[in-house]
Tab-separated table of C-alpha atoms in Angstrom:
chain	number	residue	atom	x	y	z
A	1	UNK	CA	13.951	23.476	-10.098
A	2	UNK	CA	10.317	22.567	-9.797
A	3	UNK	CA	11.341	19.414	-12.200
A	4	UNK	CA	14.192	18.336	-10.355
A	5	UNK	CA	11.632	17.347	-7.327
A	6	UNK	CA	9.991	14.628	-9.185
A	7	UNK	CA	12.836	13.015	-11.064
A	8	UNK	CA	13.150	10.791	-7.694
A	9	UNK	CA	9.804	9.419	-9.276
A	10	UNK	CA	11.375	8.320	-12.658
A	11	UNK	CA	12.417	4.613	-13.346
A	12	UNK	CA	16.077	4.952	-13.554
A	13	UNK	CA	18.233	2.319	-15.326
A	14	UNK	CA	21.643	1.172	-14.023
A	15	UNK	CA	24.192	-0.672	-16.527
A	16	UNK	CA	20.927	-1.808	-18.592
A	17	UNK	CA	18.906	-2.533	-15.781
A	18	UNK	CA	15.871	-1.010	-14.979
A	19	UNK	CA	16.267	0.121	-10.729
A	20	UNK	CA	12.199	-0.683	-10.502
A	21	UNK	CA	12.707	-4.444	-11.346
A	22	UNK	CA	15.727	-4.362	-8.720
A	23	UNK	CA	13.673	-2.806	-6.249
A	24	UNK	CA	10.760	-5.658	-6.899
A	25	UNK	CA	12.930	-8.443	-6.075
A	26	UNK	CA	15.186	-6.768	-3.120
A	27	UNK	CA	12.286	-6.985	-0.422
A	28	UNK	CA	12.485	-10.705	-0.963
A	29	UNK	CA	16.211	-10.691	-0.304
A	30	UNK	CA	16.147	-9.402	3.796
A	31	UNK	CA	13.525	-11.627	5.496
A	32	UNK	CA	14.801	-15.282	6.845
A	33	UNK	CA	13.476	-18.339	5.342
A	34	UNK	CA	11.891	-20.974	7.808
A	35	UNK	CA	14.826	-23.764	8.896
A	36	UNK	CA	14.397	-27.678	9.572
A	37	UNK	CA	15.534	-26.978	13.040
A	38	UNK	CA	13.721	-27.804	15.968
A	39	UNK	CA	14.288	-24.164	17.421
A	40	UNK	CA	13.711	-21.018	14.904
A	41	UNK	CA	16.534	-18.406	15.662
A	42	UNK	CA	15.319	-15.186	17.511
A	43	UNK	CA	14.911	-12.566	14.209
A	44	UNK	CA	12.855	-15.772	12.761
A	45	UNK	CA	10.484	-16.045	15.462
A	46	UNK	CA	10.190	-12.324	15.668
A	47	UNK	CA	8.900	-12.201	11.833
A	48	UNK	CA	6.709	-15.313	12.405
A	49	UNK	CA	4.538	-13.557	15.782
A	50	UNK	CA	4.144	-10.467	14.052
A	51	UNK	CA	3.074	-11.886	10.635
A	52	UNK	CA	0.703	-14.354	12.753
A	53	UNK	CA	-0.263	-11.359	14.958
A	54	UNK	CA	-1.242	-9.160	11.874
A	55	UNK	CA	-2.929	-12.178	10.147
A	56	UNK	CA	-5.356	-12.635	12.913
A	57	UNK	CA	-6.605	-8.576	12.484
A	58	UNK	CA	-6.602	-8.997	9.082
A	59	UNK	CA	-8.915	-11.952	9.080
A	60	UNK	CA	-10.930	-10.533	11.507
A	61	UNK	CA	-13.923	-9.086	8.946
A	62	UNK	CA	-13.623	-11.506	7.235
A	63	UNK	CA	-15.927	-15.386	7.720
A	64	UNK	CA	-14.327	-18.460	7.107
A	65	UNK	CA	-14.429	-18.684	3.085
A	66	UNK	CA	-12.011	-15.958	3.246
A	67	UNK	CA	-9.794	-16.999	5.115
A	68	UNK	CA	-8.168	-18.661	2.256
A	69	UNK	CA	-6.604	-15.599	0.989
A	70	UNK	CA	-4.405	-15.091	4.361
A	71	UNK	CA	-1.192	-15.913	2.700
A	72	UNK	CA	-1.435	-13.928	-0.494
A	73	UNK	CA	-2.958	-10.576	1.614
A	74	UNK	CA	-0.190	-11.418	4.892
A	75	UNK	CA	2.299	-11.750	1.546
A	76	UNK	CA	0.796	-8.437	-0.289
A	77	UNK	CA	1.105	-5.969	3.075
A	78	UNK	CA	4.933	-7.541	3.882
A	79	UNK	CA	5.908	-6.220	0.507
A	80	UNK	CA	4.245	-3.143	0.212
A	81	UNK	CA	5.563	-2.341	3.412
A	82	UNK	CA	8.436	-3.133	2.211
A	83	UNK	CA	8.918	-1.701	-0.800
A	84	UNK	CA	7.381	1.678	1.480
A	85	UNK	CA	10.032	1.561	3.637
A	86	UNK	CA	13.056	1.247	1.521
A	87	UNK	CA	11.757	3.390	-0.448
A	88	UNK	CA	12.962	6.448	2.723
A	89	UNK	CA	16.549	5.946	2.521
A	90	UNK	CA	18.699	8.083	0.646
A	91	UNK	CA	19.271	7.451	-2.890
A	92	UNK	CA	16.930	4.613	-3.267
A	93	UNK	CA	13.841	4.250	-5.932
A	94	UNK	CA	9.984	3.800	-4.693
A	95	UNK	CA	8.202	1.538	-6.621
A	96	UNK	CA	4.961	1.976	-4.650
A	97	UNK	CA	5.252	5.829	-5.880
A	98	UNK	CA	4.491	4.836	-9.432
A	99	UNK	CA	0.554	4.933	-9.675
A	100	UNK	CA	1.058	2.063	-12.631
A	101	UNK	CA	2.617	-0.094	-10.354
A	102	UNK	CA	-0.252	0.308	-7.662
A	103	UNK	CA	-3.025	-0.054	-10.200
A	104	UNK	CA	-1.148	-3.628	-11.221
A	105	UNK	CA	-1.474	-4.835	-7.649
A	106	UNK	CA	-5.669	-2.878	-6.985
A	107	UNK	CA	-7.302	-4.078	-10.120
A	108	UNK	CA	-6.310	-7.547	-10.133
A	109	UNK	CA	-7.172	-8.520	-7.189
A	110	UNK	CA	-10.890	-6.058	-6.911
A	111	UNK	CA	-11.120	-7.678	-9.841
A	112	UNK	CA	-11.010	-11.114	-7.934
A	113	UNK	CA	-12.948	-10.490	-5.519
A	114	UNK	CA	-15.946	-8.870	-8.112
A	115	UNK	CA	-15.714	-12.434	-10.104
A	116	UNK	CA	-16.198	-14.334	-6.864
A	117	UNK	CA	-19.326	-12.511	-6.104
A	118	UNK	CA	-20.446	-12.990	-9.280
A	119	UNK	CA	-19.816	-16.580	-9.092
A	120	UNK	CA	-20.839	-17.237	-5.930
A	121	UNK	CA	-24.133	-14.967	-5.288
A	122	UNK	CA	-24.627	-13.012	-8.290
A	123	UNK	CA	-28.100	-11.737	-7.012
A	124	UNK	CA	-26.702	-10.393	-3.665
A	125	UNK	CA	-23.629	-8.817	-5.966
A	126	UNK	CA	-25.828	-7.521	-7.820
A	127	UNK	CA	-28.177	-6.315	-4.936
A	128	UNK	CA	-25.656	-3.928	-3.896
A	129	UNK	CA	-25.745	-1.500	-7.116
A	130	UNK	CA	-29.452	-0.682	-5.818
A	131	UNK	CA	-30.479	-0.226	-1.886
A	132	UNK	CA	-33.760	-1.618	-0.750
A	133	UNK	CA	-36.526	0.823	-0.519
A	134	UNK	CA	-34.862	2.729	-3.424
A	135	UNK	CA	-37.762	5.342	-5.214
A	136	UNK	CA	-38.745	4.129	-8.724
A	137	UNK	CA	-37.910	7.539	-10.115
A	138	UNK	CA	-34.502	6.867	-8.458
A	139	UNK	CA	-33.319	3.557	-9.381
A	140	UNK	CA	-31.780	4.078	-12.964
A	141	UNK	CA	-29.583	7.195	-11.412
A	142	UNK	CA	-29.108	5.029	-8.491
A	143	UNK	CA	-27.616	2.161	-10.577
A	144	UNK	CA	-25.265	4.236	-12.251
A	145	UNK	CA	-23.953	5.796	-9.203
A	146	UNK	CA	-23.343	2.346	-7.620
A	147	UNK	CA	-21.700	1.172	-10.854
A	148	UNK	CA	-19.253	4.194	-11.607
A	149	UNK	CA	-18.620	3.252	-7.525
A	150	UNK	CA	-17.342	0.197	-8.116
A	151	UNK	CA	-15.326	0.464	-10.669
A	152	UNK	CA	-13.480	3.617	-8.999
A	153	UNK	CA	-12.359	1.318	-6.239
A	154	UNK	CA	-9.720	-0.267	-7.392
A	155	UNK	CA	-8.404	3.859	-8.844
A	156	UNK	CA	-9.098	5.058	-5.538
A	157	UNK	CA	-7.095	2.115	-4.128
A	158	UNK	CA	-3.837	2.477	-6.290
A	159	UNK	CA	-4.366	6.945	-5.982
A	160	UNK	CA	-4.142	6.647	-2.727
A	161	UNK	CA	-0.885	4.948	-2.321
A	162	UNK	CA	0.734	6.814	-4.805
A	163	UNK	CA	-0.389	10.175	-3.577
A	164	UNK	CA	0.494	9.622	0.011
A	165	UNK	CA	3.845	8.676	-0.645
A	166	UNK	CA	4.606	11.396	-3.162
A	167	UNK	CA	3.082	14.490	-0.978
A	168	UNK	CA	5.461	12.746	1.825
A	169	UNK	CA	8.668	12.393	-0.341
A	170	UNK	CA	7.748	15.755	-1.802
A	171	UNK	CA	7.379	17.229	1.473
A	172	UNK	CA	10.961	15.776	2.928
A	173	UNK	CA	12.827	17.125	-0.401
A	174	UNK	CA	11.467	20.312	-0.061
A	175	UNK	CA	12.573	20.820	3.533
A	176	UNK	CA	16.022	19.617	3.444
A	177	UNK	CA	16.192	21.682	-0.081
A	178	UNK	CA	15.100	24.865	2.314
A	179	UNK	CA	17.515	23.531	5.360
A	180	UNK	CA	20.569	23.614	2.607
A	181	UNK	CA	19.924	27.200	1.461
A	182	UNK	CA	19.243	28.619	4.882
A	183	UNK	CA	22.080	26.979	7.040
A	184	UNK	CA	25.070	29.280	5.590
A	185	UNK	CA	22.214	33.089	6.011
A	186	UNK	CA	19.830	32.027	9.296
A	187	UNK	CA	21.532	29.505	11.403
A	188	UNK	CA	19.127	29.101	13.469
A	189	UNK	CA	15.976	29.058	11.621
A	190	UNK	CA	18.054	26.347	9.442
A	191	UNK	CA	18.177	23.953	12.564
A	192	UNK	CA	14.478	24.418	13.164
A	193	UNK	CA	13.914	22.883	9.952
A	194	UNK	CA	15.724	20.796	10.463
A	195	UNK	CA	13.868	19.605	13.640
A	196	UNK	CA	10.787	19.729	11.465
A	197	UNK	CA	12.352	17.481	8.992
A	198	UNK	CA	13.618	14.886	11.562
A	199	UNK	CA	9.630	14.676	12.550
A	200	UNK	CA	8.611	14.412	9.081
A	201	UNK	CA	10.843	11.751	8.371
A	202	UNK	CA	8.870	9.516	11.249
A	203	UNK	CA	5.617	10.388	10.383
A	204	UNK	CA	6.174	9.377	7.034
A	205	UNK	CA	7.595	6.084	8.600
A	206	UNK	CA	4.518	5.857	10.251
A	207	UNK	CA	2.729	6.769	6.713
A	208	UNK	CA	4.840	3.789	4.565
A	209	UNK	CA	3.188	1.193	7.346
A	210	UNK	CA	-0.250	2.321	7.399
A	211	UNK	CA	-0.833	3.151	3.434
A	212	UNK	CA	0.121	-0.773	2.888
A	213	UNK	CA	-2.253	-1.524	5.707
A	214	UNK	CA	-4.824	0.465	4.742
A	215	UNK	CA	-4.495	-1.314	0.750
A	216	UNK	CA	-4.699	-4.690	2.326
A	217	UNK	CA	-7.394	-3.836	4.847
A	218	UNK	CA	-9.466	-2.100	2.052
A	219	UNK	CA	-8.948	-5.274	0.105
A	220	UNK	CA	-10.600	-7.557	2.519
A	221	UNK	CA	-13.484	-5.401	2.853
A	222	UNK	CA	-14.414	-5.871	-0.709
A	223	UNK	CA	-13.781	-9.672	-0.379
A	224	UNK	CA	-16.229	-9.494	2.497
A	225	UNK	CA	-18.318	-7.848	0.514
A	226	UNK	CA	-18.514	-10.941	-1.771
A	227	UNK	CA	-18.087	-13.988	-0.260
């Protein structure tokens, strides 16, 4: 039984096709494409204030030479939010739950922002794998520390996506599996799981917006970091 829980985490295939590259491409599928009209229809304008809206607090640490990368990190958090929240409905696949998948989007893009350090100040980079006023019997433990810090980030980064959403989808089949059983022997203990369930399912609604915001926010902070 304990196996059945995580083969909602498998990539399926469907006639052929695997269900991870259909869920990729889906997200792409419900939001409205800008018109030529003079007057954007009301879902359109909707979409446009709150991707301007979170634009603005995502830019907000970051100075001017970042703001460059507004439409690929406003792009990034629309998807994984995406891909988050279809990922609650019945029957469906997350993508976002596969830790390879995470790690494709976190190192490529720490990655990015390590090489523009490097490129642009390479002695302030650099400055941050050892802290001023560092002891000299310190400084080759200190170094290490710093590096093995760096390079967990972009781990860290894809870990936590992937754990959050597993615990939570975990968490959801495990409840309704105990709501099944104890419907037909305790009624009413069966309903209050049920109510617990019902809560879960927003919190982890709440959970599918914030992980993505908290990748994309965590991203910017290393840009800043950098540029």
């Amino acid at each position: 039984l304990s196996v059945s829980f995580f083969d909602q985490f498998m990539s399926t295939t469907y006639l052929g096709i695997p269900l991870i590259a259909l869920a990729l491409t889906f997200p792409s599928i419900l939001y409205p494409t800008t018109s030529t009209r003079w007057l954007n229809n009301r879902l359109l304008t909707l979409q446009n204030a709150f991707i301007n809206r979170f634009t603005h607090q995502l830019l907000l640490p970051l100075n001017v030479a970042g703001h460059k990368w507004a439409t690929l990190l406003a792009s990034l958090m629309l998807f994984l939010i995406s891909l988050n929240m279809l990922g609650l409905l019945p029957y469906t696949f997350t993508p976002t739950a596969q830790l390879s998948l995470n790690l494709g989007f976190a190192v490529p893009l720490w990655l990015a922002t390590v090489i523009i350090g490097m490129r642009n100040q390479p002695n302030h980079a650099l400055g941050h794998l050892l802290p001023e006023g560092t002891p000299t019997l310190l400084i080759p433990m200190l170094i290490v520390i710093e590096t093995i810090s760096l390079f967990i980030r972009p781990l860290a980064l894809g870990v936590r996506l992937t754990a959050n959403l597993t615990a939570g989808h975990l968490l959801i089949q495990l409840i309704s599996t105990a709501v099944f059983v104890l419907l037909p022997l305790m009624p009413t203990v069966a309903i209050l799981t049920a109510t617990v369930l019902v809560l879960l399912t927003l919190l982890e609604i709440a959970v599918a917006m914030i992980q993505a915001y908290v990748f994309v926010l965590l991203l910017t902070l290393y840009l800043q970091e950098n540029i």
